[in-house]
Short mmCIF file of C-alpha atoms and ligand atoms in Angstrom, two decimals:
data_model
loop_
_atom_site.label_atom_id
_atom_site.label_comp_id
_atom_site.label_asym_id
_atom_site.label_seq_id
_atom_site.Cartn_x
_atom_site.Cartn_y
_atom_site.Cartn_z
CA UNK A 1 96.88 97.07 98.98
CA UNK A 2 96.61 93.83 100.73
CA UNK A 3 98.75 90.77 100.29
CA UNK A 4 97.68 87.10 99.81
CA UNK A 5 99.80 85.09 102.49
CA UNK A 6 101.41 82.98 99.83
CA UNK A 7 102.64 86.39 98.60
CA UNK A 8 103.67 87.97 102.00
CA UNK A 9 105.41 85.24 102.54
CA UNK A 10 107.10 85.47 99.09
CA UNK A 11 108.63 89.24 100.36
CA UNK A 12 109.70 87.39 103.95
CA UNK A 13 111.27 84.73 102.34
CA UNK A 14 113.17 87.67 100.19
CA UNK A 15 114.10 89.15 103.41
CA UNK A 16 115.74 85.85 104.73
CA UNK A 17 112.22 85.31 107.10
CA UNK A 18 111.60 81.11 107.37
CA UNK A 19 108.47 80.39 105.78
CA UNK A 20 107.73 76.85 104.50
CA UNK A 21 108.01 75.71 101.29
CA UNK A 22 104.68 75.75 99.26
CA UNK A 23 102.51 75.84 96.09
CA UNK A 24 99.47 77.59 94.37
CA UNK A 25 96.10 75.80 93.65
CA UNK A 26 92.60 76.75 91.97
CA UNK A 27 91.83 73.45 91.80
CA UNK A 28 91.42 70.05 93.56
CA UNK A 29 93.65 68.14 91.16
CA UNK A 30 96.50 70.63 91.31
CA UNK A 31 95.81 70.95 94.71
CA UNK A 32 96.51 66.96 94.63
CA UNK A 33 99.73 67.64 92.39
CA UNK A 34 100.97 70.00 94.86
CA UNK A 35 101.11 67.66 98.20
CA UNK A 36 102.71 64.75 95.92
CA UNK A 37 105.49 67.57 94.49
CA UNK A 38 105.92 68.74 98.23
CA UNK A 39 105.96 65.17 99.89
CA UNK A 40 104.83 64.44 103.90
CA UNK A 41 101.85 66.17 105.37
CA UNK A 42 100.45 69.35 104.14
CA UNK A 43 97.99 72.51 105.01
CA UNK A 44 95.85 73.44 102.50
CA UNK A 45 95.05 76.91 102.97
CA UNK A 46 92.34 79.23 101.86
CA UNK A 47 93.78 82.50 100.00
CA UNK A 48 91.40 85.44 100.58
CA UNK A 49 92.10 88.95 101.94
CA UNK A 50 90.53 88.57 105.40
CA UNK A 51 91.66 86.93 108.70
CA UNK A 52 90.37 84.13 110.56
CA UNK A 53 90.27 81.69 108.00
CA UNK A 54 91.15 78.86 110.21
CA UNK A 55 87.95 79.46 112.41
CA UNK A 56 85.90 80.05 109.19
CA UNK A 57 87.17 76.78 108.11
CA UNK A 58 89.71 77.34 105.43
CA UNK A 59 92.55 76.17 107.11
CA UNK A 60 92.93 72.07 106.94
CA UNK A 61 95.84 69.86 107.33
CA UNK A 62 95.94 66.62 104.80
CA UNK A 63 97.84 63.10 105.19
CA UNK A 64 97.99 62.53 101.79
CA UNK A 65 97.26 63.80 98.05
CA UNK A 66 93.97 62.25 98.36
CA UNK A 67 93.28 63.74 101.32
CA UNK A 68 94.15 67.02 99.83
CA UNK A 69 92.34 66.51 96.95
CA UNK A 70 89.58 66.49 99.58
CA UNK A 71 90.15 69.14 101.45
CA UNK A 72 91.09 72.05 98.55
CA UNK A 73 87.25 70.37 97.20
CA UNK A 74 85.56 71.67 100.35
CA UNK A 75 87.48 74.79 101.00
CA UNK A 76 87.40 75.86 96.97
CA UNK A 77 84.57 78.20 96.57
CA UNK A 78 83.86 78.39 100.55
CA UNK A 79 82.56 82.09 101.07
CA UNK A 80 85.04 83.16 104.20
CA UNK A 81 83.00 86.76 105.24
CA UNK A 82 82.13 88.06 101.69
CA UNK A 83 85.01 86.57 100.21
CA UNK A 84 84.96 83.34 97.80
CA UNK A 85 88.10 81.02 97.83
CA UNK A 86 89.38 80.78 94.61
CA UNK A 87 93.29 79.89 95.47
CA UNK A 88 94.73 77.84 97.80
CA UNK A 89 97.94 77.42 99.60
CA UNK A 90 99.15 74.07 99.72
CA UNK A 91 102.03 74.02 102.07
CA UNK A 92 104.29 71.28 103.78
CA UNK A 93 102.93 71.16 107.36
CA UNK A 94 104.71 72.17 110.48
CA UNK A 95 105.12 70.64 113.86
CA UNK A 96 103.92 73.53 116.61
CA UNK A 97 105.20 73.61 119.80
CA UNK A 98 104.74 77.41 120.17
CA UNK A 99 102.54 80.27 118.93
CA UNK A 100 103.17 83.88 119.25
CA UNK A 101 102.48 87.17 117.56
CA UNK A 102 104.65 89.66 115.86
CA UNK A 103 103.15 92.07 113.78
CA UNK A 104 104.42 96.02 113.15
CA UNK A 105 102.15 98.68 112.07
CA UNK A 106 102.26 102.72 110.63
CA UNK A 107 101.03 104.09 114.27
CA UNK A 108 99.73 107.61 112.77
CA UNK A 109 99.05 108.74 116.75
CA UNK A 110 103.05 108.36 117.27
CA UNK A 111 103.67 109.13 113.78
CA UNK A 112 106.16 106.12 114.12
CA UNK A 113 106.15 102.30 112.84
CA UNK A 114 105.20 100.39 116.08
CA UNK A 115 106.29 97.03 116.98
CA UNK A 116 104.15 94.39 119.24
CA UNK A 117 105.21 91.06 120.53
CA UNK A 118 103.43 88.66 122.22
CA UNK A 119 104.30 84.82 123.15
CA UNK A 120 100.38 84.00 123.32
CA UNK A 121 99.99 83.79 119.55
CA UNK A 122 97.74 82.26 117.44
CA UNK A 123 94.66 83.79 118.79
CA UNK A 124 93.18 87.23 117.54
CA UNK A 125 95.70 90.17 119.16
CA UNK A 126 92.56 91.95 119.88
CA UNK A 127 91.86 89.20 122.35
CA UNK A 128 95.18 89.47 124.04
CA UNK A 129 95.12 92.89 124.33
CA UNK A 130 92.07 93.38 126.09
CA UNK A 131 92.80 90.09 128.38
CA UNK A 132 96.16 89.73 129.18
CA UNK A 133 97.53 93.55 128.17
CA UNK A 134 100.86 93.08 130.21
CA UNK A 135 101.82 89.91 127.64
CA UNK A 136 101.97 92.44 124.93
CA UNK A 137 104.93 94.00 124.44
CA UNK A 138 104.89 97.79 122.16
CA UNK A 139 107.89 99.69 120.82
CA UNK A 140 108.08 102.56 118.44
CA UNK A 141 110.76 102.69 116.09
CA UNK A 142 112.28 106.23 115.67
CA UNK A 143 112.59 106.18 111.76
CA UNK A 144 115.28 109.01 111.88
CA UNK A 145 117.52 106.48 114.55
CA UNK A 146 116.15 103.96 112.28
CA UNK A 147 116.00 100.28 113.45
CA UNK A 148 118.54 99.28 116.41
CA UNK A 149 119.18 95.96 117.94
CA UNK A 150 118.13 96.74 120.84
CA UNK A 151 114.58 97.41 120.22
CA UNK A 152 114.55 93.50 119.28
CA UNK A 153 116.25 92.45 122.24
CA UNK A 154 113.87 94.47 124.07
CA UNK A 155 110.40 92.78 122.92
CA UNK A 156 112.13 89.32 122.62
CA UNK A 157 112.81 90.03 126.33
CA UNK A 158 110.01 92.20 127.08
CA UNK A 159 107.88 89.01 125.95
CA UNK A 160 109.37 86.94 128.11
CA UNK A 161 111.10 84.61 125.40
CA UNK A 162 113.93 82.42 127.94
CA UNK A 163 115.24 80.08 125.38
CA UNK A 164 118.21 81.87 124.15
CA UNK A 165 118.03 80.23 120.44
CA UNK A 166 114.93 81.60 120.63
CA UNK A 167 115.66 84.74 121.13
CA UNK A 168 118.62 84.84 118.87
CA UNK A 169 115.88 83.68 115.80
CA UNK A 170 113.12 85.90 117.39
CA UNK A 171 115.69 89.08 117.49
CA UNK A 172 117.10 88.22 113.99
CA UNK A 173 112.84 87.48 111.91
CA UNK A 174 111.97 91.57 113.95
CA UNK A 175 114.88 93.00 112.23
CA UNK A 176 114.28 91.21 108.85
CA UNK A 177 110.85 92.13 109.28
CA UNK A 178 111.68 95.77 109.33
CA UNK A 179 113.10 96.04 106.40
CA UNK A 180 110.82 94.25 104.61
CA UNK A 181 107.98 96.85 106.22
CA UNK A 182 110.27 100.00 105.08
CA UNK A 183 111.66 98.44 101.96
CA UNK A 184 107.90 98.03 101.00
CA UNK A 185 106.29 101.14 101.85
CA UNK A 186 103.98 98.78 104.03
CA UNK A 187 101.03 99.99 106.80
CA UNK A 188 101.25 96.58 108.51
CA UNK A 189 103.20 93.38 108.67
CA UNK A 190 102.26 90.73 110.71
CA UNK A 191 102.98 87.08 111.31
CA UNK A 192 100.13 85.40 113.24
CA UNK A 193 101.33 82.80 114.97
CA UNK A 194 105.02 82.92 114.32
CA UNK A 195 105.46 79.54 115.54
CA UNK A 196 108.72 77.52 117.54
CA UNK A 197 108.78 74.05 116.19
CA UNK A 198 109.09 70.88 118.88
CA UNK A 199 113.04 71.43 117.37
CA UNK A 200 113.21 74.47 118.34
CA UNK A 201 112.69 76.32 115.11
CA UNK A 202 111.33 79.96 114.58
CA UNK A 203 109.30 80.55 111.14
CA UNK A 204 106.21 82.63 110.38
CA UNK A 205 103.53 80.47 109.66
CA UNK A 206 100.64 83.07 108.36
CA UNK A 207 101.43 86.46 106.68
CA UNK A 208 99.05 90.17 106.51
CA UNK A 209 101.11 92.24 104.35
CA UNK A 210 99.28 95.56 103.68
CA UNK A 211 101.62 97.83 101.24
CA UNK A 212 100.78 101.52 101.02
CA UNK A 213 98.64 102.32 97.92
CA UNK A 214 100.28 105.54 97.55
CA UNK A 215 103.76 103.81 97.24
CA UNK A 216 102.47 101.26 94.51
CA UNK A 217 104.62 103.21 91.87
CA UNK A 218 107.78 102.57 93.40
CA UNK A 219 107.48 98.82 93.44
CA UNK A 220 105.82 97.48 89.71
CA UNK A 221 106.70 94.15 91.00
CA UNK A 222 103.60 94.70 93.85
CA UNK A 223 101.29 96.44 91.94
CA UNK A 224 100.90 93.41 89.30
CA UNK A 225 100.11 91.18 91.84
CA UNK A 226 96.49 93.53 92.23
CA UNK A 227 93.85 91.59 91.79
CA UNK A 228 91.61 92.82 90.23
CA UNK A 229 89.04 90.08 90.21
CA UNK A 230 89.17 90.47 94.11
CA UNK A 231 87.60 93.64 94.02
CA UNK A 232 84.62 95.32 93.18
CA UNK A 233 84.05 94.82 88.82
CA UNK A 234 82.36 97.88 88.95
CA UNK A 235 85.43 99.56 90.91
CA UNK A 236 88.35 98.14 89.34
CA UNK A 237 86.67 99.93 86.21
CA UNK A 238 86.91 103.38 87.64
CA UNK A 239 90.76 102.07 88.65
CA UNK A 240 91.16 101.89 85.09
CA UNK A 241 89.24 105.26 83.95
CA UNK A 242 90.94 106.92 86.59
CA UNK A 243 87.85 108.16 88.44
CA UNK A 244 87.33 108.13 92.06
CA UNK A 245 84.50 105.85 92.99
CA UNK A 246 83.08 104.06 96.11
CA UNK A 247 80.12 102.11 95.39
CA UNK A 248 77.12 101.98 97.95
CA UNK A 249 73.55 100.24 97.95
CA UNK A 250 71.58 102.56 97.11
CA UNK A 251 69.96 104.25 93.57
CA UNK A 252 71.03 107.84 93.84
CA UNK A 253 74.13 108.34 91.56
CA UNK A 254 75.90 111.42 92.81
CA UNK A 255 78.46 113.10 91.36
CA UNK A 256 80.38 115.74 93.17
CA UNK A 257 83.40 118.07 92.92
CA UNK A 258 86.15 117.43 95.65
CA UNK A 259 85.83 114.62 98.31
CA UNK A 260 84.35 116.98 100.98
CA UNK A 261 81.31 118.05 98.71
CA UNK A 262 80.91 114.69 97.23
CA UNK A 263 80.80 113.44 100.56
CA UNK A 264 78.44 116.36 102.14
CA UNK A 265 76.49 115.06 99.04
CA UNK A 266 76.21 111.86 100.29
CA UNK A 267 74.83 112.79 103.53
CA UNK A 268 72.39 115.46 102.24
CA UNK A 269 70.93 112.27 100.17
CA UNK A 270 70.46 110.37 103.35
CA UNK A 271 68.96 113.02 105.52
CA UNK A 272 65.95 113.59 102.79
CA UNK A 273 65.47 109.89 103.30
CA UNK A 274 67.42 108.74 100.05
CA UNK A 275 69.97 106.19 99.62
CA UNK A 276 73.13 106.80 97.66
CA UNK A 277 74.65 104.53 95.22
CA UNK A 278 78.04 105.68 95.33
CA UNK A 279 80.22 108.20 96.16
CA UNK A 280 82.04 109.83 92.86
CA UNK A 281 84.69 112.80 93.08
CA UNK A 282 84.98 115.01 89.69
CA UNK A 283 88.24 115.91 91.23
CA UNK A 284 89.32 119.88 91.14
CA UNK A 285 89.47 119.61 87.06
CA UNK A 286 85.95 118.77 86.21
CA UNK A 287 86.56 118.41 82.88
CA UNK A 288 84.28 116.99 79.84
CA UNK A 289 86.39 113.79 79.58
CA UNK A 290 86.27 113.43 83.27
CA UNK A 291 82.53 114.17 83.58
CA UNK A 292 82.22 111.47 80.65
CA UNK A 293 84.12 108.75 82.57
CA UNK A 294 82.20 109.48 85.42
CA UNK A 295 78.75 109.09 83.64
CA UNK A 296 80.13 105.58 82.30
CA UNK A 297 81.10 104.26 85.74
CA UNK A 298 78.06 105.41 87.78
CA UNK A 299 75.79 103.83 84.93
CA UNK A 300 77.38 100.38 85.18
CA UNK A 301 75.63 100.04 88.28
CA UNK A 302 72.14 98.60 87.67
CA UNK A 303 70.84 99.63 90.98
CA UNK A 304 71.06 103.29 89.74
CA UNK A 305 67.79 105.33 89.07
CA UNK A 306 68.45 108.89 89.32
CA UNK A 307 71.73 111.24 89.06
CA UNK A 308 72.71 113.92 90.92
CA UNK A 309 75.49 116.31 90.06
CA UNK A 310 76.50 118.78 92.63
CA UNK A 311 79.04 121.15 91.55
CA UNK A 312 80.21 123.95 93.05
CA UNK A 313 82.76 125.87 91.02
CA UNK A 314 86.04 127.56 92.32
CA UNK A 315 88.84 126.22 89.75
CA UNK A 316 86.23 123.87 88.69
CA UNK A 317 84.28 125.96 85.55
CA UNK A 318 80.73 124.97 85.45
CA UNK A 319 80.03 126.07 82.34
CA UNK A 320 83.15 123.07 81.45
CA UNK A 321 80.70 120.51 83.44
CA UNK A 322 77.91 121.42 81.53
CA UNK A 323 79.37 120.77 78.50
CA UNK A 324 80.59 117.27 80.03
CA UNK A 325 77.21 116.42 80.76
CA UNK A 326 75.75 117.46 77.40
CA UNK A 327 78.64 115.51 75.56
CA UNK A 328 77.73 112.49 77.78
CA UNK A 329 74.09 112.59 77.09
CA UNK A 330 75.32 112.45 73.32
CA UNK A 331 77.88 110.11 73.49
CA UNK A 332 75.94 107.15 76.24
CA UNK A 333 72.52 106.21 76.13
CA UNK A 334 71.65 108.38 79.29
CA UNK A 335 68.00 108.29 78.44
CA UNK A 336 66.66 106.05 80.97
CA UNK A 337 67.87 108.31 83.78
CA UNK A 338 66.55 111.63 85.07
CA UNK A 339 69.62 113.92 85.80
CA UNK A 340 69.20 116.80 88.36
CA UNK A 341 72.13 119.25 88.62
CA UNK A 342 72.73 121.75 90.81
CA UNK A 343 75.85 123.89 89.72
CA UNK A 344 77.18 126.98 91.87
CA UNK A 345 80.00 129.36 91.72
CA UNK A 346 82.77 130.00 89.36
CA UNK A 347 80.59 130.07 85.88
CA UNK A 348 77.43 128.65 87.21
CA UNK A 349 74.95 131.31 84.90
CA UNK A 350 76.25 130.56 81.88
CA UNK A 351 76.57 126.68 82.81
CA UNK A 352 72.89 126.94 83.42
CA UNK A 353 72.31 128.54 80.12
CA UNK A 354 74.09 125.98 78.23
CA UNK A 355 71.75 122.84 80.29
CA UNK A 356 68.30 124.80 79.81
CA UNK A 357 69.71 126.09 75.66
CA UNK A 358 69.81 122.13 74.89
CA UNK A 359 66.38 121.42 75.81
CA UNK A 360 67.07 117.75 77.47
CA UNK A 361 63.97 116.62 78.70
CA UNK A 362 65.82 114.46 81.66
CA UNK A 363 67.58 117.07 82.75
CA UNK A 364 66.57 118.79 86.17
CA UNK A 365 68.34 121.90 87.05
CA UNK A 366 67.97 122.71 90.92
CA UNK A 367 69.53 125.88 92.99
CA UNK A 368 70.15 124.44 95.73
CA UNK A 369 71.93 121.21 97.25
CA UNK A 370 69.06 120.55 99.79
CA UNK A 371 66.57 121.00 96.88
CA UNK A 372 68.91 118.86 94.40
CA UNK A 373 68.85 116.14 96.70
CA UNK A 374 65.38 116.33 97.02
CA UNK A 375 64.31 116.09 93.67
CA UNK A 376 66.99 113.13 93.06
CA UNK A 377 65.40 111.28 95.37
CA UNK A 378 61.45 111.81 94.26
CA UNK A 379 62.92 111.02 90.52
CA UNK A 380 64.64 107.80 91.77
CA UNK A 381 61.79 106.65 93.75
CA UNK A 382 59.25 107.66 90.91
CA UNK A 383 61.53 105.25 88.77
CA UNK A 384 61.75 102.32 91.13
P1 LIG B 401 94.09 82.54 109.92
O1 LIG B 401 93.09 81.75 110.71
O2 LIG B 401 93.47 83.21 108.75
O3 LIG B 401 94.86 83.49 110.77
O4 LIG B 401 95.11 81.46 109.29
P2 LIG B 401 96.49 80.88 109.88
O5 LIG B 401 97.43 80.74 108.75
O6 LIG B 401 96.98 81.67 111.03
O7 LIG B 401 96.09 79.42 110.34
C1 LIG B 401 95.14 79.22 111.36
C2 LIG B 401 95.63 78.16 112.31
O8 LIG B 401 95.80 76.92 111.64
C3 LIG B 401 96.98 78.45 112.93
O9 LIG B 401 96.91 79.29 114.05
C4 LIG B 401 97.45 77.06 113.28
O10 LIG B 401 96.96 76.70 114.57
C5 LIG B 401 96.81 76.19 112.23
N1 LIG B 401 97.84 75.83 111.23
C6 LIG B 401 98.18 76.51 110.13
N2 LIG B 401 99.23 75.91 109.51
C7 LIG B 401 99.53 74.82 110.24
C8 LIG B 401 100.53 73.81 110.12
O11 LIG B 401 101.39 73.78 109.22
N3 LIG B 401 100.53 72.82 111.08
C9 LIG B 401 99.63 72.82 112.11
N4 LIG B 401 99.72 71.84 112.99
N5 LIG B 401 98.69 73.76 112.25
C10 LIG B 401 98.63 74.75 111.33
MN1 LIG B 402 96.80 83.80 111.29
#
């Protein structure tokens, strides 16, 4: 799960990280409110989930509440790469004399959090790295030893930091930000440009904050910040169903049982020249319920015009699925869409029986995956 800044900079400030002081905006007015509560010059800053906002122009500084009035009116509903502002950050502005990078990942190669450091900040780290790789300092972190002074010292030196209260605030924000990257459960924690004011101060003036999704139970507090207006409506609806669902552009629905087959039935859809609409895993259970939730989040997508079940039994039953898609045909309006199902393996006869026994006129058994696919994609184009 991905962070907002304001909100990544909510956990830094926790972990004693200087961030300036700030305030939330949807719209221009409290956008206004917020640079008279704060006082002086402010930045009023786009809040979406992808970088380069300041290039993409989300990022403006403001002289006055007018003036930030102004500027949260052209940045509000901006589209920054897919994503439409609907928050801002409105906070006090700093004075830069400095920008560099410090950002620490999950390296899954090393199987160890990873630490780089640069002084040439600001910039994308992608840029530094394949220009100026010696300015970019890397450390693992054992996580057995655990975190050790002397890994800060040696990226604060490494970097070639020479101010010494530098160093002392660069050394002190790595270790903070350790513990707010374990603490979290996070993949990545970065602070692009951690900036030295003309007084010599060290704060992080951006924030990516990526927390593990897997972890999201042992910290509530994260989880309700998930937004689920940020992501796709026809996703966060699976979220809530508990069904596993990716949607694509395309109009064949497919349903599948276990990632691999699910996504071998993705591919097999492509080759014979069709498009999928999403990738949906049954999971090993393949129960009615589940095959019921399924049904009802594949066919809130309008794009769909043919299903395509491809089950291949082992502790899945398919006789069970069978029954899930019969209960689904009588429980949703599934009449506008042809169905072709291919079931295999553990109870596949008598799951057969129980498809051809109900006499649905919209359902297409097939025997095989390459012929399933096929015939999902004649049906959806026939429907088109
Ligand atoms: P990003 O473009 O999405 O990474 O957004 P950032 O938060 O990193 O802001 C982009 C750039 O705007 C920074 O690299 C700074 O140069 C500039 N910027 C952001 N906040 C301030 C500020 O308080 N004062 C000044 N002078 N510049 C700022
Ligand atoms: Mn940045």
């Amino acid at each position: 799960m991905d962070l907002y800044e304001y909100q990544g900079k909510q956990l830094f400030r926790r972990f004693g990280i200087g961030v300036s002081d700030g305030r939330l905006a949807t719209s221009p007015e409290e956008a206004r409110a917020a640079a008279v509560d704060l006082g002086a010059q402010v930045v009023v800053k786009a809040q979406v989930l992808t970088g380069g906002r300041g290039k993409a122009g989300g990022v403006k500084l403001a002289d006055s509440p007018a003036d930030a009035e102004q500027r949260a009116r052209e940045i509000l509903g901006l589209d920054i790469r897919g994503h439409v502002v609907r928050k801002l950050w409105i906070e006090q502005a700093s004075d830069i004399a400095k920008e560099y990078y410090l950002s620490i990942t999950f390296d899954r190669g090393a199987k160890k959090p990873l630490f780089m450091f640069t002084t040439q900040g600001g910039v994308e780290i992608e840029e530094v790295a394949a220009e100026s790789p010696e300015a970019l300092v890397r450390l693992h972190v054992d996580p057995l030893e655990g975190f050790r002074p002397w890994v800060a010292r040696r990226l604060v030196y490494g970097g070639g930091v020479e101010d010494p209260f530098e160093q002392k605030q660069i050394a002190e924000i790595i270790g903070q930000l350790y513990r707010a990257f374990v603490e979290f459960d996070a993949m990545l924690c970065e602070i692009n440009p951690l900036i030295v004011t003309p007084a010599g101060e060290v704060k992080a003036l951006d924030s990516k904050f990526t927390v593990d999704d897997s972890a999201l139970p042992r910290h509530p507090d994260i989880s309700e910040w998930r937004d689920t207006s940020a992501a796709h409506p026809i996703e966060s609806f699976a979220r809530e169903k508990g069904v596993t669902y990716v949607k694509l552009d395309g109009e064949v629905g497919i349903l599948g049982n276990g990632a691999g087959l699910s996504m071998s039935t993705v591919d097999v859809v492509a080759h014979v020249g069709g498009r999928p609409a999403n990738f949906c895993d049954l999971g090993g259970g393949g129960s009615a319920e589940g095959v019921v939730d399924a049904l009802e989040v594949i066919t809130r997508d309008p794009q769909v015009r043919s299903i395509f079940f491809n089950i291949f039994g082992g502790i899945t039953r398919c006789d069970e699925v069978a029954r899930g898609i019969l209960e689904a045909l009588d429980r949703l309006d599934m009449s506008r869409y042809p169905i072709v199902v291919r079931l295999d393996g553990t109870n596949a006869e008598e799951g057969r029986r129980l498809l051809t026994e109900a006499g649905k006129p919209n359902i297409d058994p097939e025997a095989t995956m390459l012929d399933g696919a096929r015939r999902a994609v004649e049906l959806a184009k026939e429907a088109a």
